Short mmCIF file of C-alpha atoms in Angstrom, two decimals:
data_model
loop_
_atom_site.label_atom_id
_atom_site.label_comp_id
_atom_site.label_asym_id
_atom_site.label_seq_id
_atom_site.Cartn_x
_atom_site.Cartn_y
_atom_site.Cartn_z
CA MET A 1 -7.06 -23.74 35.42
CA SER A 2 -7.05 -20.72 33.08
CA LYS A 3 -8.65 -20.47 29.64
CA ARG A 4 -5.45 -18.72 28.55
CA ALA A 5 -4.27 -21.38 26.10
CA TRP A 6 -7.68 -21.83 24.52
CA VAL A 7 -8.74 -18.27 23.90
CA GLY A 8 -5.30 -16.80 23.30
CA LEU A 9 -4.61 -19.13 20.41
CA SER A 10 -7.94 -18.34 18.81
CA ALA A 11 -6.05 -16.28 16.23
CA ALA A 12 -5.94 -19.64 14.49
CA VAL A 13 -9.31 -20.94 15.64
CA LEU A 14 -8.54 -24.61 15.16
CA VAL A 15 -5.34 -24.36 17.17
CA ILE A 16 -7.04 -23.39 20.38
CA ALA A 17 -8.66 -26.74 20.93
CA VAL A 18 -5.29 -28.47 20.75
CA ALA A 19 -3.14 -25.96 22.63
CA GLY A 20 -5.24 -26.24 25.74
CA GLY A 21 -4.28 -29.89 25.96
CA GLY A 22 -0.80 -28.73 26.91
CA TYR A 23 -1.91 -28.42 30.50
CA ALA A 24 -2.12 -32.19 30.52
CA LEU A 25 1.66 -32.17 30.89
CA LEU A 26 1.24 -30.75 34.36
CA LEU A 27 -1.43 -33.20 35.50
CA SER A 28 -1.44 -36.89 36.35
CA SER A 29 -4.26 -37.73 33.97
CA ALA A 30 -3.48 -36.43 30.49
CA ASN A 31 -6.78 -37.43 28.92
CA ASP A 32 -8.85 -35.90 31.72
CA ALA A 33 -6.92 -32.65 31.40
CA VAL A 34 -7.47 -32.50 27.65
CA GLU A 35 -11.20 -33.12 28.11
CA ARG A 36 -11.45 -30.34 30.69
CA ASN A 37 -9.67 -27.93 28.37
CA ILE A 38 -11.91 -28.89 25.47
CA ALA A 39 -14.90 -28.10 27.66
CA GLN A 40 -13.38 -24.71 28.50
CA PHE A 41 -12.81 -24.01 24.82
CA ARG A 42 -16.42 -24.81 23.99
CA ASP A 43 -17.54 -22.38 26.69
CA SER A 44 -15.39 -19.61 25.19
CA LEU A 45 -16.97 -19.87 21.72
CA PRO A 46 -19.73 -17.49 20.56
CA ALA A 47 -23.29 -18.51 21.33
CA GLY A 48 -24.44 -21.23 18.93
CA ALA A 49 -20.94 -22.26 17.82
CA VAL A 50 -20.02 -25.94 18.14
CA PHE A 51 -16.60 -27.62 18.46
CA THR A 52 -16.02 -31.29 17.56
CA HIS A 53 -12.91 -33.39 16.96
CA GLY A 54 -11.59 -36.86 16.22
CA ALA A 55 -9.05 -38.89 18.16
CA TYR A 56 -6.20 -37.10 19.93
CA ASP A 57 -2.86 -38.13 21.36
CA VAL A 58 -0.77 -36.50 24.10
CA ASP A 59 3.01 -36.98 24.01
CA LEU A 60 4.46 -36.05 27.42
CA LEU A 61 8.05 -36.39 26.23
CA GLU A 62 7.58 -33.99 23.31
CA ARG A 63 5.11 -31.85 25.26
CA SER A 64 2.75 -32.07 22.30
CA VAL A 65 -0.86 -32.77 21.41
CA THR A 66 -1.99 -34.20 18.06
CA MET A 67 -5.69 -34.07 17.21
CA ALA A 68 -7.56 -35.41 14.18
CA SER A 69 -10.34 -33.47 12.44
CA PRO A 70 -10.73 -30.49 14.80
CA THR A 71 -13.84 -28.60 13.65
CA VAL A 72 -15.58 -25.39 14.72
CA ASP A 73 -19.06 -24.66 13.36
CA PHE A 74 -19.61 -20.94 13.97
CA ASN A 75 -23.25 -21.23 12.93
CA GLY A 76 -23.04 -17.99 10.93
CA TYR A 77 -21.37 -15.85 13.64
CA GLY A 78 -19.54 -12.98 11.97
CA GLY A 79 -20.32 -14.47 8.57
CA LEU A 80 -18.27 -17.58 9.38
CA GLY A 81 -19.39 -21.11 8.61
CA VAL A 82 -17.52 -24.32 9.45
CA TRP A 83 -13.76 -24.37 10.07
CA THR A 84 -12.05 -27.76 9.96
CA ALA A 85 -8.60 -29.32 9.52
CA ALA A 86 -7.43 -32.83 8.74
CA GLN A 87 -4.99 -32.66 11.65
CA ALA A 88 -3.63 -30.19 14.19
CA VAL A 89 -0.35 -30.55 16.08
CA VAL A 90 0.87 -28.33 18.93
CA SER A 91 4.37 -29.09 20.24
CA GLY A 92 6.80 -27.62 22.76
CA LEU A 93 4.10 -26.40 25.12
CA GLU A 94 5.24 -24.42 28.18
CA PRO A 95 2.34 -23.03 30.24
CA ASP A 96 2.95 -21.04 33.42
CA GLU A 97 1.13 -18.50 35.57
CA THR A 98 1.65 -15.47 33.29
CA GLU A 99 1.76 -16.84 29.74
CA THR A 100 1.52 -19.95 27.59
CA ARG A 101 4.13 -20.84 24.99
CA ALA A 102 4.07 -23.25 22.06
CA ALA A 103 7.20 -23.86 20.01
CA ARG A 104 5.23 -24.95 16.93
CA ILE A 105 1.63 -25.19 15.79
CA LEU A 106 0.79 -27.03 12.58
CA LEU A 107 -2.56 -27.32 10.81
CA GLU A 108 -2.91 -29.48 7.72
CA ASP A 109 -5.60 -29.32 5.02
CA VAL A 110 -7.59 -26.47 6.57
CA SER A 111 -10.96 -25.49 5.11
CA LEU A 112 -13.79 -23.05 5.72
CA SER A 113 -17.18 -23.66 4.17
CA GLU A 114 -19.86 -20.97 4.08
CA LEU A 115 -23.21 -20.50 2.39
CA ASP A 116 -21.72 -18.27 -0.32
CA GLY A 117 -18.09 -19.35 -0.41
CA SER A 118 -15.26 -21.58 0.68
CA LEU A 119 -11.60 -21.42 1.64
CA ARG A 120 -8.85 -24.05 1.73
CA LEU A 121 -5.23 -24.03 2.83
CA GLU A 122 -2.73 -26.82 2.41
CA VAL A 123 -0.85 -25.90 5.58
CA VAL A 124 -0.78 -23.32 8.37
CA GLU A 125 2.32 -23.25 10.56
CA ALA A 126 3.15 -20.96 13.49
CA GLN A 127 6.51 -20.80 15.29
CA ASP A 128 7.15 -19.57 18.85
CA VAL A 129 3.62 -18.66 19.90
CA VAL A 130 3.13 -16.79 23.19
CA ILE A 131 -0.24 -15.97 24.80
CA ALA A 132 0.04 -13.39 27.59
CA GLY A 133 -2.29 -13.04 30.54
CA ASP A 134 -5.77 -14.54 30.62
CA PRO A 135 -7.73 -13.38 27.52
CA LEU A 136 -11.48 -13.36 28.00
CA ASP A 137 -12.59 -13.62 24.38
CA LEU A 138 -11.43 -14.05 20.79
CA ARG A 139 -10.67 -10.37 20.24
CA SER A 140 -8.60 -9.88 23.38
CA GLY A 141 -6.89 -13.21 22.69
CA LEU A 142 -5.69 -11.96 19.31
CA LEU A 143 -4.41 -8.73 20.83
CA GLN A 144 -2.52 -10.65 23.55
CA THR A 145 -0.84 -13.15 21.20
CA ARG A 146 2.74 -12.95 19.92
CA ILE A 147 4.02 -15.16 17.09
CA ALA A 148 7.56 -15.22 15.73
CA SER A 149 6.37 -16.41 12.31
CA LEU A 150 3.11 -17.56 10.75
CA ARG A 151 3.11 -19.28 7.37
CA ALA A 152 0.14 -20.31 5.22
CA GLY A 153 0.60 -22.18 1.96
CA GLY A 154 -1.58 -23.25 -0.95
CA LEU A 155 -4.54 -20.96 -0.26
CA GLU A 156 -7.62 -21.19 -2.49
CA ALA A 157 -10.88 -19.34 -1.86
CA ALA A 158 -14.18 -18.64 -3.62
CA ALA A 159 -17.00 -16.24 -2.81
CA GLY A 160 -19.85 -15.72 -5.24
CA ASP A 161 -18.29 -15.43 -8.69
CA VAL A 162 -14.83 -14.48 -7.36
CA THR A 163 -11.94 -16.92 -6.94
CA PHE A 164 -8.78 -16.21 -4.98
CA ALA A 165 -5.47 -18.09 -4.85
CA LEU A 166 -2.19 -17.50 -3.05
CA GLY A 167 1.06 -19.43 -3.27
CA GLU A 168 2.42 -18.64 0.19
CA LEU A 169 1.75 -16.08 2.92
CA LEU A 170 4.34 -15.30 5.61
CA MET A 171 3.97 -13.02 8.64
CA THR A 172 6.80 -12.42 11.11
CA GLU A 173 7.02 -10.68 14.48
CA VAL A 174 3.27 -10.75 15.01
CA ASP A 175 2.41 -8.92 18.22
CA GLY A 176 -1.15 -8.03 19.15
CA GLY A 177 -2.20 -7.51 15.53
CA LYS A 178 0.96 -5.63 14.54
CA LEU A 179 3.20 -7.30 11.97
CA GLY A 180 6.92 -6.77 11.66
CA ASP A 181 6.75 -8.11 8.12
CA LEU A 182 4.01 -9.41 5.81
CA ARG A 183 4.75 -10.98 2.46
CA PHE A 184 3.09 -13.22 -0.06
CA ASP A 185 3.68 -14.46 -3.59
CA ASP A 186 1.67 -15.71 -6.57
CA LEU A 187 -1.62 -13.96 -5.84
CA THR A 188 -4.46 -14.45 -8.33
CA ILE A 189 -7.97 -12.94 -8.17
CA GLU A 190 -10.50 -13.72 -10.92
CA THR A 191 -14.20 -13.30 -11.58
CA ARG A 192 -16.27 -15.75 -13.59
CA GLU A 193 -18.86 -13.38 -15.10
CA PRO A 194 -17.67 -11.97 -18.49
CA GLU A 195 -19.50 -8.65 -18.08
CA ASP A 196 -17.76 -8.08 -14.72
CA ARG A 197 -14.49 -9.75 -15.69
CA ILE A 198 -11.49 -9.03 -13.46
CA ASN A 199 -8.15 -10.81 -13.56
CA LEU A 200 -5.47 -9.64 -11.14
CA THR A 201 -2.12 -11.32 -10.52
CA VAL A 202 0.71 -10.20 -8.23
CA GLY A 203 4.05 -11.99 -8.27
CA PHE A 204 5.26 -10.66 -4.92
CA PHE A 205 4.09 -8.34 -2.13
CA SER A 206 5.70 -7.29 1.14
CA ALA A 207 4.96 -4.73 3.85
CA ALA A 208 7.02 -3.85 6.93
CA ASP A 209 5.44 -2.69 10.19
CA LEU A 210 1.78 -3.15 9.29
CA ASP A 211 -0.77 -2.55 12.06
CA LEU A 212 -3.91 -4.71 11.81
CA SER A 213 -5.02 -4.05 15.38
CA PRO A 214 -7.66 -1.46 14.36
CA LEU A 215 -9.36 -4.17 12.29
CA ILE A 216 -9.01 -6.85 14.97
CA SER A 217 -10.44 -4.50 17.58
CA LEU A 218 -13.82 -4.45 15.81
CA THR A 219 -16.38 -7.19 16.36
CA PRO A 220 -18.41 -8.56 13.41
CA THR A 221 -21.44 -6.84 14.95
CA GLU A 222 -19.65 -3.48 14.97
CA LEU A 223 -18.56 -3.91 11.36
CA ALA A 224 -22.07 -4.83 10.27
CA ALA A 225 -23.49 -1.75 12.04
CA VAL A 226 -21.54 0.71 9.87
CA PRO A 227 -24.12 2.49 7.64
CA ASP A 228 -23.70 1.97 3.89
CA GLN A 229 -23.26 5.70 3.24
CA GLN A 230 -20.41 5.80 5.74
CA ALA A 231 -18.75 2.56 4.69
CA PHE A 232 -16.29 4.17 2.26
CA ASP A 233 -15.15 6.85 4.71
CA PHE A 234 -14.93 4.19 7.40
CA ALA A 235 -12.79 1.96 5.18
CA VAL A 236 -10.49 4.86 4.27
CA GLU A 237 -9.99 5.81 7.92
CA LEU A 238 -9.43 2.18 8.91
CA GLY A 239 -6.93 1.71 6.08
CA ARG A 240 -5.06 4.86 7.10
CA ASP A 241 -4.78 3.63 10.67
CA MET A 242 -3.48 0.24 9.54
CA VAL A 243 -0.79 1.51 7.15
CA SER A 244 0.26 4.76 8.89
CA GLY A 245 3.27 3.06 10.43
CA LEU A 246 4.48 1.29 7.29
CA THR A 247 8.26 1.57 7.02
CA GLY A 248 8.47 -0.21 3.68
CA TYR A 249 6.51 -2.08 1.05
CA ALA A 250 7.00 -3.71 -2.35
CA ILE A 251 4.66 -4.87 -5.10
CA GLU A 252 6.19 -6.68 -8.05
CA GLN A 253 4.94 -8.22 -11.31
CA LEU A 254 1.38 -6.93 -11.14
CA ARG A 255 -0.97 -7.60 -14.06
CA PHE A 256 -4.58 -6.39 -14.22
CA GLU A 257 -7.36 -6.99 -16.75
CA SER A 258 -11.02 -6.03 -16.50
CA ALA A 259 -14.11 -5.68 -18.63
CA GLY A 260 -13.82 -1.90 -18.33
CA LEU A 261 -10.31 -1.76 -19.80
CA PRO A 262 -9.57 -2.53 -23.45
CA GLU A 263 -6.16 -4.00 -22.68
CA LEU A 264 -3.89 -5.35 -19.98
CA MET A 265 -2.32 -3.07 -17.34
CA GLU A 266 1.10 -4.09 -16.01
CA LEU A 267 3.40 -2.88 -13.25
CA ALA A 268 6.98 -4.07 -12.85
CA ALA A 269 7.47 -2.76 -9.30
CA LEU A 270 6.23 -0.29 -6.68
CA ARG A 271 8.38 0.16 -3.56
CA LEU A 272 8.92 2.27 -0.45
CA THR A 273 12.36 1.98 1.17
CA ASP A 274 14.64 3.88 3.55
CA ALA A 275 11.75 5.29 5.58
CA GLN A 276 12.39 8.36 7.75
CA ILE A 277 10.72 8.04 11.15
CA ILE A 278 10.24 10.89 13.64
CA ASP A 279 8.33 10.42 16.92
CA GLY A 280 7.11 7.04 15.73
CA GLN A 281 5.62 8.42 12.50
CA VAL A 282 6.83 7.83 8.96
CA VAL A 283 7.47 11.31 7.53
CA GLY A 284 9.60 10.49 4.51
CA GLY A 285 11.41 7.87 2.52
CA PHE A 286 12.32 6.77 -0.97
CA SER A 287 9.49 5.47 -3.16
CA GLU A 288 9.70 4.28 -6.73
CA LEU A 289 7.40 3.06 -9.46
CA ARG A 290 8.86 1.06 -12.32
CA GLY A 291 7.36 -0.04 -15.60
CA LEU A 292 3.71 0.95 -15.29
CA SER A 293 2.34 0.04 -18.73
CA ILE A 294 -1.20 1.11 -19.64
CA PRO A 295 -3.13 1.41 -22.94
CA LEU A 296 -3.19 4.88 -24.45
CA GLY A 297 -6.79 4.73 -25.67
CA PRO A 298 -8.61 5.58 -22.40
CA ILE A 299 -6.31 8.50 -21.48
CA VAL A 300 -5.33 10.20 -24.76
CA PRO A 301 -7.89 12.21 -26.82
CA SER A 302 -8.47 10.80 -30.30
CA ASP A 303 -7.22 13.99 -32.00
CA ALA A 304 -3.86 13.60 -30.22
CA MET A 305 -3.35 9.95 -31.16
CA PRO A 306 -1.52 10.80 -34.45
CA ILE A 307 1.34 12.16 -32.35
CA PHE A 308 2.07 8.63 -31.14
CA SER A 309 1.96 6.99 -34.60
CA SER A 310 5.75 7.26 -34.96
CA LEU A 311 6.50 6.06 -31.44
CA SER A 312 7.11 2.51 -30.29
CA PRO A 313 5.01 1.10 -28.80
CA GLN A 314 2.29 3.19 -30.44
CA ASP A 315 -0.64 1.99 -28.34
CA ARG A 316 0.77 1.92 -24.79
CA LEU A 317 2.17 4.34 -22.25
CA SER A 318 5.05 3.25 -20.03
CA LEU A 319 5.74 5.25 -16.87
CA SER A 320 8.47 5.13 -14.22
CA ALA A 321 8.87 7.53 -11.31
CA SER A 322 10.69 8.04 -8.02
CA LEU A 323 10.28 10.35 -5.03
CA ASP A 324 12.70 11.01 -2.18
CA GLN A 325 11.00 12.97 0.62
CA ARG A 326 12.89 14.16 3.73
CA TYR A 327 12.12 16.35 6.72
CA ASP A 328 14.88 18.35 8.44
CA PRO A 329 13.83 19.07 12.07
CA ALA A 330 16.70 21.52 12.66
CA ALA A 331 15.89 23.63 9.59
CA GLU A 332 12.13 22.96 9.82
CA SER A 333 12.12 22.18 6.10
CA LEU A 334 10.61 19.52 3.89
CA SER A 335 12.35 18.53 0.66
CA PHE A 336 11.22 16.53 -2.35
CA VAL A 337 13.29 15.13 -5.21
CA GLN A 338 10.93 13.76 -7.89
CA ASP A 339 11.73 12.10 -11.20
CA VAL A 340 9.04 11.10 -13.72
CA VAL A 341 9.82 9.33 -16.99
CA LEU A 342 7.30 8.68 -19.74
CA HIS A 343 9.40 6.26 -21.75
CA ASP A 344 10.21 7.44 -25.30
CA LEU A 345 8.33 10.69 -24.55
CA PHE A 346 9.87 12.94 -21.88
CA GLU A 347 11.44 13.10 -18.41
CA LEU A 348 10.63 15.63 -15.68
CA GLU A 349 13.00 16.11 -12.72
CA ILE A 350 11.86 18.31 -9.83
CA ALA A 351 13.67 19.32 -6.63
CA LEU A 352 11.61 21.33 -4.14
CA ARG A 353 12.28 22.58 -0.61
CA LEU A 354 9.64 24.09 1.66
CA GLY A 355 10.54 26.00 4.82
CA ASN A 356 8.73 26.98 8.03
CA ILE A 357 7.37 23.42 8.45
CA THR A 358 7.22 23.29 12.24
CA SER A 359 5.98 19.69 12.37
CA PRO A 360 6.50 17.01 9.72
CA PRO A 361 3.40 15.97 7.74
CA HIS A 362 2.44 12.32 8.23
CA LEU A 363 -0.45 9.98 7.58
CA ARG A 364 -2.03 10.25 11.02
CA MET A 365 -2.14 14.06 10.86
CA SER A 366 -5.67 15.40 10.57
CA GLU A 367 -6.70 17.10 7.33
CA LEU A 368 -7.11 20.43 9.15
CA ASP A 369 -3.64 20.22 10.73
CA LEU A 370 -2.13 19.34 7.37
CA GLN A 371 -3.81 22.35 5.72
CA VAL A 372 -2.55 24.68 8.46
CA THR A 373 0.96 23.27 8.16
CA MET A 374 1.10 23.69 4.39
CA LEU A 375 -0.49 27.17 4.36
CA SER A 376 2.13 28.44 6.78
CA ALA A 377 4.96 26.86 4.75
CA SER A 378 7.28 28.94 2.62
CA LEU A 379 8.88 28.22 -0.74
CA ASP A 380 12.65 28.11 -0.25
CA GLU A 381 13.67 26.93 -3.71
CA ALA A 382 12.55 24.81 -6.67
CA ASP A 383 14.43 23.36 -9.62
CA ALA A 384 12.78 21.60 -12.57
CA VAL A 385 14.34 20.09 -15.70
CA LEU A 386 12.25 18.91 -18.66
CA THR A 387 14.04 16.54 -21.07
CA ASP A 388 12.59 15.55 -24.42
CA LEU A 389 12.92 11.79 -25.04
CA GLY A 390 11.13 11.65 -28.39
CA LEU A 391 7.75 13.34 -27.98
CA LEU A 392 8.61 16.85 -29.23
CA GLN A 393 9.39 16.06 -32.85
CA PRO A 394 6.23 14.06 -33.67
CA ALA A 395 4.13 16.59 -31.74
CA LEU A 396 5.52 19.47 -33.79
CA GLU A 397 4.95 17.53 -37.03
CA VAL A 398 1.31 16.77 -36.21
CA PHE A 399 0.41 20.27 -34.98
CA ALA A 400 2.17 21.90 -37.95
CA ALA A 401 0.28 19.67 -40.40
CA GLN A 402 -3.05 20.40 -38.67
CA ARG A 403 -2.45 24.17 -39.13
CA GLY A 404 -1.01 23.92 -42.65
CA LEU A 405 2.43 25.15 -41.55
CA THR A 406 5.99 23.91 -41.66
CA GLU A 407 7.61 23.02 -38.35
CA GLU A 408 9.74 26.20 -38.49
CA GLU A 409 6.65 28.31 -39.13
CA LEU A 410 4.82 26.64 -36.25
CA ILE A 411 7.70 27.30 -33.84
CA GLY A 412 7.86 30.92 -35.01
CA GLN A 413 4.14 31.38 -34.39
CA LEU A 414 4.39 29.81 -30.92
CA ILE A 415 7.24 32.15 -29.99
CA VAL A 416 5.36 35.23 -31.24
CA ASP A 417 2.27 34.20 -29.26
CA ALA A 418 4.40 33.65 -26.13
CA ALA A 419 6.14 37.04 -26.52
CA GLU A 420 2.81 38.83 -26.89
CA ALA A 421 1.52 37.11 -23.74
CA VAL A 422 4.64 38.15 -21.81
CA GLN A 423 4.16 41.75 -22.91
CA ALA A 424 0.44 41.78 -22.13
CA LEU A 425 1.05 40.39 -18.64
CA GLN A 426 3.98 42.74 -18.08
CA LEU A 427 6.26 39.92 -16.98
CA GLY A 428 9.41 41.91 -17.75
CA ALA A 429 12.90 40.42 -18.04
CA PRO A 430 12.02 36.99 -16.56
CA GLY A 431 9.23 36.65 -19.12
CA LEU A 432 11.55 37.49 -22.02
CA GLN A 433 14.09 34.98 -20.70
CA ALA A 434 11.37 32.33 -20.64
CA VAL A 435 10.48 33.04 -24.29
CA GLN A 436 14.12 32.80 -25.36
CA ALA A 437 14.58 29.51 -23.48
CA LEU A 438 11.38 28.11 -25.00
CA GLU A 439 12.56 28.94 -28.52
CA ALA A 440 15.94 27.29 -27.96
CA PHE A 441 14.23 24.23 -26.50
CA LEU A 442 11.83 23.84 -29.44
CA LEU A 443 14.58 24.30 -32.02
CA ASP A 444 17.22 22.12 -30.36
CA THR A 445 14.90 19.63 -28.52
CA GLY A 446 17.24 19.69 -25.55
CA ARG A 447 16.60 20.12 -21.83
CA LEU A 448 14.66 23.06 -20.41
CA ARG A 449 15.51 24.10 -16.85
CA ILE A 450 13.39 26.35 -14.62
CA VAL A 451 14.72 27.55 -11.25
CA LEU A 452 12.68 29.40 -8.61
CA ALA A 453 14.84 31.22 -6.07
CA PRO A 454 12.82 33.61 -3.87
CA ARG A 455 15.01 36.41 -2.52
CA GLU A 456 13.34 36.16 0.89
CA GLU A 457 11.05 33.81 2.79
CA THR A 458 7.91 33.54 0.68
CA PRO A 459 4.83 31.91 2.28
CA LEU A 460 2.83 29.77 -0.13
CA LEU A 461 -0.24 31.75 0.87
CA SER A 462 1.29 34.90 -0.62
CA PHE A 463 1.06 33.50 -4.17
CA GLY A 464 -2.70 33.37 -3.87
CA LEU A 465 -2.78 36.94 -2.60
CA ALA A 466 -0.63 38.35 -5.41
CA ARG A 467 -2.63 40.87 -7.46
CA THR A 468 -0.96 40.45 -10.87
CA PRO A 469 1.17 37.86 -12.74
CA SER A 470 4.12 40.26 -12.53
CA ASP A 471 3.76 40.22 -8.73
CA VAL A 472 3.98 36.43 -8.82
CA MET A 473 7.13 36.66 -10.98
CA GLU A 474 8.64 39.06 -8.47
CA LEU A 475 7.98 36.63 -5.61
CA LEU A 476 9.28 33.58 -7.48
CA ASN A 477 12.43 35.18 -8.95
CA PRO A 478 12.57 32.57 -11.76
CA SER A 479 15.30 31.81 -14.28
CA PHE A 480 14.99 29.83 -17.54
CA THR A 481 17.85 28.11 -19.36
CA VAL A 482 18.34 25.36 -21.96
CA LEU A 483 20.87 22.65 -21.16
CA THR A 484 22.73 20.72 -23.84
CA ASP A 485 24.42 17.38 -23.37
#
């Protein structure tokens, strides 16, 4: 008889000991079959690990096994301590020669105790579990397991001075470490030490098409062998591999406090939707950030703070932004439509299209390939609109007062300075148009639009090779206008 049921279900370690009992349905002596499978499970554990359990019951009609107090003591393997559950139930078992199926797996009151921490879950429930082939160990078992849905509720954990809580975690379409969807709600992370205080809460999180197989593929020994100086680079590379296929994500109702920040940081929402996928890689999509609220103190110089005295709120910055990125294979172009709003301050809208992009940039592309791609790209067109939402007037008032001028005198001086710079740099007609547009914008506090329309294909590299500012102007072919509502 195969170890398939035992090792394959080791994704939920406590489940394995029960799932193997399903073979009892095919044998005349149910109890003997369960005992043989328990022995096989013990043999599959890491050296030094011990499995114990309480009473169990096999229901042939329901094709189920119910076991009390299943416990695995990992004896420190991989940093793990003792896993236990009050009860484990595996039902709807269907083993055959090529795979083992379980309609439902339920663990109640699960806990993990370690030397420096603990973890508890009220319930873990898996639906439609399939273990393919004959996995030889825990790692291969995880990579050969498919689960329609896996739910964990009431999670509480502690490690050192950090506590962690989660309302509910749900994973769907789990296949060899790849998740069709991952979501959780009511996350809280806190530290107890005041000098290192951190308080993070997240109301909701979801991610579509997340790949955890790179993490699963590493043994605890391999992880521990990564040198400290390489740990950050290793984590970045591992994270890139895991999220490179993400087709969507959402974070909502995030709140963050720490000892290093004077005030609370908040985020209403961060999302990626409508992903564009080419050759299995995400190359574009629509992303948005809503209601990022941060204290002004750490990011605004003290001499600029008077500008914000007439704004509301005076002590916080609220930011929203969106980005729609698309790649056109036929035109070999990459387009961006970006909108950034600093609430009660200003809005910046940018539309940009790059040409001669022979392959779409994506997360798995090497840094060298990305540099080559972007250096060979050309600027097709760019359009930017700056809209004043309340920042210009207080800024003019403060700067005028600091220089002992009226607002009109300050604007006049700024225009004279700009005109002299245009003349010195020999920017010609486009430079004079920019000065005129700037003056109208400062006087009318309207919307300033800048359009770049190169007359011919202009490689980005050529801007760095231009000898003078006037050469750059010639390449860009800019226009400057003021829009009024």
